[in-house]
Coordinates of C-alpha atoms in Angstrom, one line a residue:
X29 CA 66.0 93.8 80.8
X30 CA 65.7 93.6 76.7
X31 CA 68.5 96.0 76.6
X32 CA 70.7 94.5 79.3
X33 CA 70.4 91.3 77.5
X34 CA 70.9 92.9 74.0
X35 CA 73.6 94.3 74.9
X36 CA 75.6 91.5 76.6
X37 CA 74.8 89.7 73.3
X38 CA 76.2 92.3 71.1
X39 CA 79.3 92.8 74.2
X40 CA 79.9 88.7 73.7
X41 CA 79.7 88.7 69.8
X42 CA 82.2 91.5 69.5
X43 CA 84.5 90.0 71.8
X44 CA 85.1 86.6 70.2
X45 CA 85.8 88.9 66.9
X46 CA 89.2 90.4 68.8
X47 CA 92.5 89.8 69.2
X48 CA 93.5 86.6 71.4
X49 CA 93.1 88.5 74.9
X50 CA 94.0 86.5 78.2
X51 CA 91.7 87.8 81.1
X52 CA 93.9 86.6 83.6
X53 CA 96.9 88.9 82.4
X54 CA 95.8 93.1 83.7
X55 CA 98.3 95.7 81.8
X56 CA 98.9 99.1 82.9
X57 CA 101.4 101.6 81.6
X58 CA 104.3 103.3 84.0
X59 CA 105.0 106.8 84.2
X60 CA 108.4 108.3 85.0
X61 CA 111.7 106.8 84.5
X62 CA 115.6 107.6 84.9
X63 CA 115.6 111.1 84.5
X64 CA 112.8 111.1 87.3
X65 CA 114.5 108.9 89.3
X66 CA 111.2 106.3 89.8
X67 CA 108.7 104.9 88.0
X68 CA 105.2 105.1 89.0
X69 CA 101.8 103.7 88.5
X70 CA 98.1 105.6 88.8
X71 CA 95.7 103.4 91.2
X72 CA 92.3 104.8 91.9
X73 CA 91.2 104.4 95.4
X74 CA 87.7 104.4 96.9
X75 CA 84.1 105.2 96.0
X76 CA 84.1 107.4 94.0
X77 CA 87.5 106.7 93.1
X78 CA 90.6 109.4 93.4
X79 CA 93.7 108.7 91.6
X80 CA 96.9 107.8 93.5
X81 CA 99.9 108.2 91.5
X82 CA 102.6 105.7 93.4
X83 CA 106.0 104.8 93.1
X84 CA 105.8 100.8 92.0
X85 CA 109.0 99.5 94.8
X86 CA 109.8 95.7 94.7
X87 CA 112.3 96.6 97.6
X88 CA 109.3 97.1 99.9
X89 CA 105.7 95.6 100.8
X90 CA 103.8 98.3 102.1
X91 CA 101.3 100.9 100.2
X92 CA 101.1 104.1 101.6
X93 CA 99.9 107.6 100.7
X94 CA 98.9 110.6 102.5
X95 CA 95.2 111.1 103.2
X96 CA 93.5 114.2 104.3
X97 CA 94.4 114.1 107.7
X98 CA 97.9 115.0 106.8
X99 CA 97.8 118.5 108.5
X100 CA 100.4 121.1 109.7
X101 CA 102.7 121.1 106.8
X102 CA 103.4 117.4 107.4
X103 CA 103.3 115.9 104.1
X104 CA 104.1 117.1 101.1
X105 CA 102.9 119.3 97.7
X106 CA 102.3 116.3 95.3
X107 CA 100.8 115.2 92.1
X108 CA 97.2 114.5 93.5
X109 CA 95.2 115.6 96.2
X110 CA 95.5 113.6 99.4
X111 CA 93.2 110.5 99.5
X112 CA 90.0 112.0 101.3
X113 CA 88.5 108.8 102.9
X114 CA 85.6 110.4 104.1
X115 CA 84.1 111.0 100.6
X116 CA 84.8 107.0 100.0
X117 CA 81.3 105.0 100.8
X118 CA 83.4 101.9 100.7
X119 CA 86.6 103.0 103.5
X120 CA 86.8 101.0 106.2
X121 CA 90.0 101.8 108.8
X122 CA 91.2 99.2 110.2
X123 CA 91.3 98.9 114.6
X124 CA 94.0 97.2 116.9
X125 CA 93.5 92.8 116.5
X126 CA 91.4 93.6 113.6
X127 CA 92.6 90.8 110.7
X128 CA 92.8 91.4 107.3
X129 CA 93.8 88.1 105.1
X130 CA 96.6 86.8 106.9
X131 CA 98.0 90.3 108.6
X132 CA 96.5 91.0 112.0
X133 CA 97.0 94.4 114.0
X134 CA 98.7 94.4 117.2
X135 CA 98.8 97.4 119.4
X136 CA 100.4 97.4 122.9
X137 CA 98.9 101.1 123.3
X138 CA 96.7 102.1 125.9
X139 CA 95.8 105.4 124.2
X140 CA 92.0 105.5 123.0
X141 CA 92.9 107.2 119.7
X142 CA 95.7 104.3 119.3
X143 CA 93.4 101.3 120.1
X144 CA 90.5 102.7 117.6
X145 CA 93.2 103.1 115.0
X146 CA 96.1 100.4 113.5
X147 CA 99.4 102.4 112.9
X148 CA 102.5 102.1 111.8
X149 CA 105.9 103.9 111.3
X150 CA 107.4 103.1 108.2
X151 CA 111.4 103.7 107.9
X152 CA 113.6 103.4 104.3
X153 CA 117.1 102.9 103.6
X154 CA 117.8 106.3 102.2
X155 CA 116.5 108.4 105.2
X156 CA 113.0 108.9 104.3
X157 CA 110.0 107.2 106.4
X158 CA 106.0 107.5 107.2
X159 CA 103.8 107.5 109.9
X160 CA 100.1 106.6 109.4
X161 CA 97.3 104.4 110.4
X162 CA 96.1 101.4 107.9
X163 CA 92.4 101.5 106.1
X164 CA 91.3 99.3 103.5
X165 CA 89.4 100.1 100.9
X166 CA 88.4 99.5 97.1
X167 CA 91.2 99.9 94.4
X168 CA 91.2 100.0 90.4
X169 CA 94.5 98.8 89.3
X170 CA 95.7 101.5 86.3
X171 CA 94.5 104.2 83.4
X172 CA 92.9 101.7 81.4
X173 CA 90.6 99.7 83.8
X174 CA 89.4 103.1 85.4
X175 CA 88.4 104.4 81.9
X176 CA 85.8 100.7 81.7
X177 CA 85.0 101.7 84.9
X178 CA 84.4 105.3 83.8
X179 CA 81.7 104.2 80.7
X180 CA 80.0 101.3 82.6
X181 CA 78.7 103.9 85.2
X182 CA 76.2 105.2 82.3
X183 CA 75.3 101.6 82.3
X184 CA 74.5 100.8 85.4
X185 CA 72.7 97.3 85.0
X186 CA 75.5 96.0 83.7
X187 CA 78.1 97.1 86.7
X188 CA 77.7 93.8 88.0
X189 CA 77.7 91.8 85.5
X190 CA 80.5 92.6 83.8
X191 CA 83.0 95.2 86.0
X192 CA 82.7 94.0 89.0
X193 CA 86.1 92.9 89.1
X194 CA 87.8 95.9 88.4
X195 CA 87.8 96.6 91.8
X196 CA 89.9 94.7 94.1
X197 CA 90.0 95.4 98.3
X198 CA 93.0 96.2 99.4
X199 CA 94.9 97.8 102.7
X200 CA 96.9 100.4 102.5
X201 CA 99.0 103.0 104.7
X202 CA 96.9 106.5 105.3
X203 CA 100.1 108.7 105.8
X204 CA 100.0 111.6 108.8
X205 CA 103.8 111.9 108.2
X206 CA 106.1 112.3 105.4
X207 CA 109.7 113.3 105.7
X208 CA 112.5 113.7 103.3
X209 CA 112.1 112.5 99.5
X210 CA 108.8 110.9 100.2
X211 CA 107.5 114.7 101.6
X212 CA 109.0 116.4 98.6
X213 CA 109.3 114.0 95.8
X214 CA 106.1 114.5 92.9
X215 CA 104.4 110.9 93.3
X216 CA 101.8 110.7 95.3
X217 CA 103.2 107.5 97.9
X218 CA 105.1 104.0 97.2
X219 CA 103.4 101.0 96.4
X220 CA 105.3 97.9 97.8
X221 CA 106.0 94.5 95.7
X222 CA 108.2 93.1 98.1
X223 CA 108.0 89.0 98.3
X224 CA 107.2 88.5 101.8
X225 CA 103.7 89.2 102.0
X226 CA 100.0 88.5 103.7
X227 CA 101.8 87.6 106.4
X228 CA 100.5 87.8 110.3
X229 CA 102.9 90.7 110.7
X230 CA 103.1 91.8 106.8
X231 CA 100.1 93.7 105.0
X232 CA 99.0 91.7 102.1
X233 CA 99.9 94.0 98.8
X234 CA 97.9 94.7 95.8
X235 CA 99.5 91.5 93.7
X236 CA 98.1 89.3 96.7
X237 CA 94.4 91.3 96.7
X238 CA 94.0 91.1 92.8
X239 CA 95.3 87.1 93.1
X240 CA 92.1 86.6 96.0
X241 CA 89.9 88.6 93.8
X242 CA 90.5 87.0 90.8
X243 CA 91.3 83.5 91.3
X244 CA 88.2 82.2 90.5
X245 CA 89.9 82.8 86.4
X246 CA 92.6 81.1 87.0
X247 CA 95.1 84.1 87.6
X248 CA 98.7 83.8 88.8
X249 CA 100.1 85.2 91.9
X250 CA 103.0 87.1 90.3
X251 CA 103.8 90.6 88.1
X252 CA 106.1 91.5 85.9
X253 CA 107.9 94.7 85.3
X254 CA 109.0 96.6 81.5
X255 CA 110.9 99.2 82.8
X256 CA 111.9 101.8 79.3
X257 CA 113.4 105.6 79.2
X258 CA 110.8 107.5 80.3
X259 CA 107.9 104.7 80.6
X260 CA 107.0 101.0 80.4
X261 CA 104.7 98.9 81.6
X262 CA 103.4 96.4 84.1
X263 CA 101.2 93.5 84.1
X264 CA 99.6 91.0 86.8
X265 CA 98.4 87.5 86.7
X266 CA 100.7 86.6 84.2
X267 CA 103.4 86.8 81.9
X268 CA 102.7 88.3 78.1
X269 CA 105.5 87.6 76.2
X270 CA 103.9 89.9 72.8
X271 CA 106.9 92.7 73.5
X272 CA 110.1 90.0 73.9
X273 CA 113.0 89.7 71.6
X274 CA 113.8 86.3 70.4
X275 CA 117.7 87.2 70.4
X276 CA 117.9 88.7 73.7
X277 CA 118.0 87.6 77.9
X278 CA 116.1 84.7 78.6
X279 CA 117.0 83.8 82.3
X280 CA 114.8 81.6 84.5
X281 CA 116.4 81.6 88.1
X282 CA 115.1 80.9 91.5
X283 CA 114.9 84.0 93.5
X284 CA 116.2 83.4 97.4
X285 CA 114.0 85.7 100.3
X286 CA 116.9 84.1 102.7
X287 CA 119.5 86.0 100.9
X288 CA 119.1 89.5 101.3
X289 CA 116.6 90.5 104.0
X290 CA 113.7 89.2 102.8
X291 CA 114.3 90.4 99.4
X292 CA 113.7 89.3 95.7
X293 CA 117.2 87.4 96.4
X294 CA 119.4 86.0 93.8
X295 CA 123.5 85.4 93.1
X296 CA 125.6 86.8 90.7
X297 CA 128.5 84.0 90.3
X298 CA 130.8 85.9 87.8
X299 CA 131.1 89.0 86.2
X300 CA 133.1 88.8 82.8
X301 CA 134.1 92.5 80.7
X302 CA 136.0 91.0 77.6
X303 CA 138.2 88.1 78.2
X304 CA 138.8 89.3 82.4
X305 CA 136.4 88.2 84.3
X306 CA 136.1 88.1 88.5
X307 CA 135.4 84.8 89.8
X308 CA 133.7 85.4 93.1
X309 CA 130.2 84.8 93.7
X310 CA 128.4 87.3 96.3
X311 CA 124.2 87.7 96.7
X312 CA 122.1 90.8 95.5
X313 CA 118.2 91.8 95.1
X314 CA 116.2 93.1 92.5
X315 CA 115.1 96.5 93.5
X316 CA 112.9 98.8 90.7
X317 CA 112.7 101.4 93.9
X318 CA 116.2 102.6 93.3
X319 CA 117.2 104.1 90.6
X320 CA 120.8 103.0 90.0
X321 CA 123.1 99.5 90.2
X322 CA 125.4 99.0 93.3
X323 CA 127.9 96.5 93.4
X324 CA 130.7 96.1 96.5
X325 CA 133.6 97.9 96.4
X326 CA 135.5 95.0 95.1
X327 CA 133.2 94.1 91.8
X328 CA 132.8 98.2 90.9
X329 CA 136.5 98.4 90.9
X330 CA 136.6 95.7 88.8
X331 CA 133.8 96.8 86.6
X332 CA 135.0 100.2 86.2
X333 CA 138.8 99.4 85.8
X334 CA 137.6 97.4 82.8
X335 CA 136.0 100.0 81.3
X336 CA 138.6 102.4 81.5
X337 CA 140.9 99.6 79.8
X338 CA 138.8 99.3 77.1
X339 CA 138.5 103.2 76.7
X340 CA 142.1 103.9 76.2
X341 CA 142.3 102.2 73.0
X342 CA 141.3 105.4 70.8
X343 CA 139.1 103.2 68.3
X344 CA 136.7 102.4 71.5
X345 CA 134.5 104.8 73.8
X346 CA 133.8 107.1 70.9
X347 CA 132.9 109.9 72.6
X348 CA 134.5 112.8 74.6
X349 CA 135.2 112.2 78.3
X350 CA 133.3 115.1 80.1
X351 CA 133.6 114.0 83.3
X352 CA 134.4 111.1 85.4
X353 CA 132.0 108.2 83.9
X354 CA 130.2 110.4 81.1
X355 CA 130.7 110.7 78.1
X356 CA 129.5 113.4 74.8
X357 CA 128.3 111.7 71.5
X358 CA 129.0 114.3 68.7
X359 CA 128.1 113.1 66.0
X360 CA 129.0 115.8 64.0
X361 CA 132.8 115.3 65.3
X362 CA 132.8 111.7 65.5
X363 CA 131.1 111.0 62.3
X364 CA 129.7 107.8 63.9
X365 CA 126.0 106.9 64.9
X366 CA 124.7 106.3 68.0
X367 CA 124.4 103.0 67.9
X368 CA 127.9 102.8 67.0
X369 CA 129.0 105.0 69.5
X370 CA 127.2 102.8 72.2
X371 CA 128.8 99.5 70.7
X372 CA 132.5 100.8 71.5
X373 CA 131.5 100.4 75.1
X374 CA 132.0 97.1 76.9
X375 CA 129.1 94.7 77.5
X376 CA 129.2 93.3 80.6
X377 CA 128.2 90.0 81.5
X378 CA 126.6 88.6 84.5
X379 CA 126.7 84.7 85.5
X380 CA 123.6 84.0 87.6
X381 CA 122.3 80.7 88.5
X382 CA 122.6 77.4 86.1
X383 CA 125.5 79.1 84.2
X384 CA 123.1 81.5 83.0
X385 CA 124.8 84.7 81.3
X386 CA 122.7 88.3 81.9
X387 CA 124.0 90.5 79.0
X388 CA 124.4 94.3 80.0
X389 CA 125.0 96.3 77.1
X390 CA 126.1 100.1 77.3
X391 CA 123.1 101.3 76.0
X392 CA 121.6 100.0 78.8
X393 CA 124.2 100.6 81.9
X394 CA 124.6 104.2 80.3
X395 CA 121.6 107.1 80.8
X396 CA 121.3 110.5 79.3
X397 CA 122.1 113.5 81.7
X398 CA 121.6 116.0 79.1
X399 CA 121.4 116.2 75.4
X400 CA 123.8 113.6 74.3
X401 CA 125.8 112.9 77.4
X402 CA 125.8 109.8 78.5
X403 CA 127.0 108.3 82.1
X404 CA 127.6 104.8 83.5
X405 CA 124.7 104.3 86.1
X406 CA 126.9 101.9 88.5
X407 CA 128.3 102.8 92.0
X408 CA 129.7 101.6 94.5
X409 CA 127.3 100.7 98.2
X410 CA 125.3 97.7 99.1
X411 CA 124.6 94.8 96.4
X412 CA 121.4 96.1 94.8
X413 CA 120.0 95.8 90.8
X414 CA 118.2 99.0 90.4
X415 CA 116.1 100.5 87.4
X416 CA 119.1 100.9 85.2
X417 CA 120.1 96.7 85.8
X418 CA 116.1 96.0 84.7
X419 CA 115.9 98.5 81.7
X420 CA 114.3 97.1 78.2
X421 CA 114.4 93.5 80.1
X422 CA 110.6 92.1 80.9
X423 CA 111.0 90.6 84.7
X424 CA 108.7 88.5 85.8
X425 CA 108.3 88.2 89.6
X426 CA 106.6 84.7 90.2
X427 CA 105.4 84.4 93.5
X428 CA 104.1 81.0 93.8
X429 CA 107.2 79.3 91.7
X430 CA 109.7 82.1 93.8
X431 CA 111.4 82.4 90.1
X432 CA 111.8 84.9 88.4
X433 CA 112.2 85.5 84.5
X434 CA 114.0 87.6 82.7
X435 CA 113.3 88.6 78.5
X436 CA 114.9 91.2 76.6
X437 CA 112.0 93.3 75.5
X438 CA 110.8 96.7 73.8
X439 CA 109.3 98.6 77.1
X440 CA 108.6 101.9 76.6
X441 CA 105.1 101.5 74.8
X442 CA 102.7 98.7 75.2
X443 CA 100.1 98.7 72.6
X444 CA 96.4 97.1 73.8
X445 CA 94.6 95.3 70.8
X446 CA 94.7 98.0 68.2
X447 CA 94.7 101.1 70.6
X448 CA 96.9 102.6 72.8
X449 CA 96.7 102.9 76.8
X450 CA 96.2 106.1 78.1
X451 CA 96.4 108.4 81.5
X452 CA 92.8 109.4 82.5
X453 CA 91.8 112.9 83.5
X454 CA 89.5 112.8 86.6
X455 CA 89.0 116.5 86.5
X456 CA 84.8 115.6 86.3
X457 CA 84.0 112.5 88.8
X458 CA 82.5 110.0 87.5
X459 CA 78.5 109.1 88.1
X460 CA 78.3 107.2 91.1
X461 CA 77.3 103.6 90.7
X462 CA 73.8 103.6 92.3
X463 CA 72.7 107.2 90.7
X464 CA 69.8 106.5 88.3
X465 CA 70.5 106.5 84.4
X466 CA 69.0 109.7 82.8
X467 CA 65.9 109.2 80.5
X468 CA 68.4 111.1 77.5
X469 CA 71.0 107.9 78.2
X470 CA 68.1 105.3 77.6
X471 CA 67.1 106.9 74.9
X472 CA 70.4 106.7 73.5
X473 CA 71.1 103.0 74.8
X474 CA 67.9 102.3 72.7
X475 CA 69.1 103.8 69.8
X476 CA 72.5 101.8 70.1
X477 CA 70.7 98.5 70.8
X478 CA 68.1 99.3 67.7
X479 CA 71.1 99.5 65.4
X480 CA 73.4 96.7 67.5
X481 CA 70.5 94.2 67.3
X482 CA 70.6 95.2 63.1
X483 CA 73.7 95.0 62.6
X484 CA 74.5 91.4 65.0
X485 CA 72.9 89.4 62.2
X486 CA 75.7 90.7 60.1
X487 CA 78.1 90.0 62.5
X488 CA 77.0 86.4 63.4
X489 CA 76.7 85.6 59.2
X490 CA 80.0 87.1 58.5
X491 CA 81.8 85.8 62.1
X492 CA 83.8 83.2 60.5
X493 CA 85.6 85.4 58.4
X494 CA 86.0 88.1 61.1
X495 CA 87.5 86.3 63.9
X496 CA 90.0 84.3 62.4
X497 CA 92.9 84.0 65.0
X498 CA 95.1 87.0 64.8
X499 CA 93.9 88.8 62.6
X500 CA 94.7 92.7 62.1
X501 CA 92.9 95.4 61.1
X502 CA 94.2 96.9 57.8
X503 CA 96.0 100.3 58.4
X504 CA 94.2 102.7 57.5
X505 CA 91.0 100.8 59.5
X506 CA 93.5 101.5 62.9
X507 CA 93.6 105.2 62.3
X508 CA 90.3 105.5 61.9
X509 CA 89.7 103.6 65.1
X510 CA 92.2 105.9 67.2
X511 CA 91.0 108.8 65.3
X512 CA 87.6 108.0 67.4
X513 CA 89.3 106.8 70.6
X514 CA 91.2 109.9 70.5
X515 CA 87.9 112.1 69.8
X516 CA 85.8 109.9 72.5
X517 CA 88.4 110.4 75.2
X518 CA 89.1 114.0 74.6
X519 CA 91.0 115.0 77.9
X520 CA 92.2 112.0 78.4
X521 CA 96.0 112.9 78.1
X522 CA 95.5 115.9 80.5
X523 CA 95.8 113.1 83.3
X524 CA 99.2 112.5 81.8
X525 CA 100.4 115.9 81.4
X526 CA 99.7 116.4 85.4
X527 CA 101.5 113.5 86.0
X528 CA 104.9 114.8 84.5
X529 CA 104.1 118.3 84.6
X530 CA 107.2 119.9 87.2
X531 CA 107.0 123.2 89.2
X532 CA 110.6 122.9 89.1
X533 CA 113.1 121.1 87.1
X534 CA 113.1 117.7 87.8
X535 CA 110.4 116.8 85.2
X536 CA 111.3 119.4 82.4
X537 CA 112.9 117.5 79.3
X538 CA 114.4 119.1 76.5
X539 CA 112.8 119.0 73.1
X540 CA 114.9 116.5 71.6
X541 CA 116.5 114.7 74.7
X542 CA 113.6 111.5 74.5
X543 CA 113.9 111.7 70.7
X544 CA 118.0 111.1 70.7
X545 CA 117.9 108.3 73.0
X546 CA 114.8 106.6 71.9
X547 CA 116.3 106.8 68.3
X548 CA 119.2 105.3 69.3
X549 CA 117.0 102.3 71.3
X550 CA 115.4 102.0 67.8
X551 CA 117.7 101.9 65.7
X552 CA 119.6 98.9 67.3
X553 CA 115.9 96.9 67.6
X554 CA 115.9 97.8 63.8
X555 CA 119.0 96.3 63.3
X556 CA 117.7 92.8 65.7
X557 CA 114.9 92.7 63.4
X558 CA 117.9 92.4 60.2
X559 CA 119.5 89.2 62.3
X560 CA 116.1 87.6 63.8
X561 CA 113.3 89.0 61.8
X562 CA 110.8 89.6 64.7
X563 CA 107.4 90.0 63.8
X564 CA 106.4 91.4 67.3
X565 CA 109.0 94.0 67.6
X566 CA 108.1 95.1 63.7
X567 CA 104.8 95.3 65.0
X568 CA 105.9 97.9 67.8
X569 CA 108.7 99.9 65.4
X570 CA 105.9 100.6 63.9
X571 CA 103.8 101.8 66.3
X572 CA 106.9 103.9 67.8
X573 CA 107.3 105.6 64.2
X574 CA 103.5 106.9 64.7
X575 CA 104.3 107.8 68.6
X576 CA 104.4 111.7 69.4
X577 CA 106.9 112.6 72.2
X578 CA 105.3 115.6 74.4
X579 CA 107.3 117.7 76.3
X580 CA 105.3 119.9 78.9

């Protein structure tokens, strides 16, 4: 109990001495990107919990992943083992008129294994589909919350105290049947962030779970979305605007479920390339499950005969055509940079709601193939805003308001307090939560809480000075603190090397590929930190000068 109580003390003290921190806000990082053709977050599912590494899809509302009654070659090889529900204490499937928040199960079935289970059969737009049965069960929502969940095990009076929100219940697809991409693509499953949710005939999704669980804080029924190169990050419960550019998009705009089947729904008014611009309004939906943009026929004609005007004056496009829509940077022939290289490319402007203009620059409508070659990401098919449309732009999905928000922003690193986020190796489980501490951990909590209970006088005398709003940690204080992160978490990154590690191609990068376009990306922040001089995005050029691209 002493220790306990010590230790909550010495828990509080240190946390009023940090940065400002809202509670209601969770941030995770993303894995994946363009060259992957998704972006994914890790989820750990059950008790004990196993990591689920799952496609994050505002096109679609369900959650689904195999479990281990995938059999006969019917799923796929992926990045984790399939979700094995009997080793879960806390699993519960669910069975035909069985509720769960708003959603209720319907079964028309007479068969006994159909009545005892809920199932569905999930179809997608590109060909792909599951078939499963629902179960519900305890999630932890990213890397970082699993790692707190991770050290409070050796502590186990204080589970409930002070972790016992980290887990949220949620319901989620068990697949028995994967086919197409979903059977051979490297992610584990798709989690769903469509809008129309909870619903009697609609699962409720992870944003709605975490809203129920936490809305005794005061937390926000919506999520937003920093989509970068080959990462970003995600957030929910609120909106942290730490990563924004002052000089950049900022859109509010209602989003419209009525417009495009029950989608996040909005309407592009005008498009505008130079001085032409198409005057014809036409409805589209925010999608980070596909990878590309789509206008109709009409508006990519338009787009890409505008381009190719601009590119036949020989002072723009400075690069070598290598094939329809791509283009070489040679900087060695050009004698250009690659920031100038992107700026003789077209921006091209999008007129949303209110008279609201959503800038598309090159650098962001253009992706690297290979080293150097860049092509336009826009096609021609069905209205949709993929990953390429949401790219460096912070989107905020509100669900209560039905706006969303878009901010220019700096995506592909989020930096927590003074430390960054990592992937979590799972390789040794973690102590259960009702397993008895060892005698050697007391003994070692005593120690701590000997030198704790020392040192919190200290703390308390010198507190005013320590906690003044905002305040950083010098330097060389920062690499000494992520010098012993680094040592405390060894293995930690192997979680992340799993994650992108390829038996094929399709996650094998080049040496220098990242570093080329993630130079170019910072050296045109550099040069918005010449016209606005913004603190925040010093703060994460900085961070990005210490950041070590790995290849595996």
């Amino acid at each position: 109990m002493i220790i306990r109580q010590s230790l909550l003390i010495i828990f509080f003290t240190l946390a009023t001495c940090q940065k400002e921190y809202n509670p209601q806000i969770h941030r995770v990082q993303l894995g994946g990107g363009l060259k992957y053709y998704y972006y994914y977050v890790n989820i750990y599912v059950g008790s004990p919990p196993q990591r689920e590494a799952l496609i994050i899809d505002t096109g679609s509302t369900k959650t689904i992943f195999p479990c281990v009654d995938c059999q006969n070659n019917n799923c796929g090889s992926h990045l984790n083992k399939y979700f094995d529900y009997k080793s879960s204490s806390t699993f519960h499937p669910l069975k035909c008129q069985e509720k769960f928040e708003n959603f209720q199960c319907f079964c028309n079935s007479q068969d006994q294994d159909q009545i005892n289970q809920c199932t569905f059969v999930q179809d997608y737009m590109e060909g792909s589909s599951y078939k499963g049965y629902y179960m519900i069960d305890q999630a932890i929502f990213g890397d970082e919350l699993y790692q707190a969940y991770r050290n409070e095990t050796l502590i186990e009076t204080l589970i409930k105290e002070k972790y016992i929100d980290i887990q949220t219940q949620f319901m989620f697809g068990c697949a028995t049947i994967e086919t197409k991409l979903f059977k051979t693509q490297d992610a584990d499953g798709i989690l769903g962030l469509g809008p129309e949710t909870n619903q009697q005939n609609t699962q409720p999704n992870l944003i709605d779970m975490a809203f129920r669980t936490h809305n005794h804080i005061s937390e926000k029924l919506e999520f937003s979305l920093c989509l970068g190169i080959d990462s970003g990050y995600m957030q929910i419960g609120g909106y942290d605007t730490q990563n924004h550019l002052n000089n950049g998009n900022n859109i509010k705009i209602k989003y419209d479920t009525n417009l495009v089947n029950e989608q996040y729904g909005i309407k592009i008014h005008k498009l505008q390339i130079g001085n032409q611009t198409l005057d014809d309004d036409f409805a589209t939906f925010i999608d980070s499950g596909t990878t590309y943009t789509y206008f109709p026929n009409k508006y990519y004609n338009f787009i890409m005969n505008q381009i190719n005007e601009h590119c036949k004056d020989p002072q723009n496009c400075l690069g070598d055509m290598i094939k329809d829509k791509c283009y070489l940077y040679n900087k060695t022939k050009t004698n250009i940079t690659i920031e100038q290289f992107f700026d003789s490319f077209p921006t091209i402007k999008l007129q949303l709601d209110d008279d609201q203009i959503f800038e598309w620059p090159s650098m962001y409508y253009m992706y690297e193939t290979k080293q150097y070659k860049f092509c336009i990401s826009i096609e021609s098919g069905s209205a949709t805003l993929g990953q390429t449309f949401m790219r460096y732009n912070d989107i905020l999905f509100d669900r209560e308001s039905k706006q969303i928000q878009i901010n220019q922003a700096f995506c592909s690193e989020y930096v927590f307090g003074d430390k960054e986020i990592h992937n979590i190796s799972i390789d040794e489980d973690p102590k259960p939560i009702n397993e008895t501490v060892q005698q050697n951990d007391y003994i070692i909590l005593a120690i701590i809480v000997i030198v704790g209970i020392l040192a919190l006088a200290v703390l308390v005398f010198l507190g005013i000075k320590k906690c003044k709003k905002h305040q950083e940690l010098p330097s060389d204080e920062k690499i000494m603190i992520k010098k012993e992160n680094d040592d405390q978490n060894k293995g930690i990154q192997k979680g992340n090397n799993d994650i992108e590690k390829q038996k094929g191609n399709k996650f094998q990068i080049g040496d220098n590929e990242d570093q080329n376009i993630e130079m170019a990306y910072k050296d045109i922040y550099q040069e918005k930190l010449d016209e606005e001089d913004n603190s925040k995005v010093k703060q994460q050029l900085a961070e990005f000068q210490k950041f070590n691209f790995e290849t595996n």
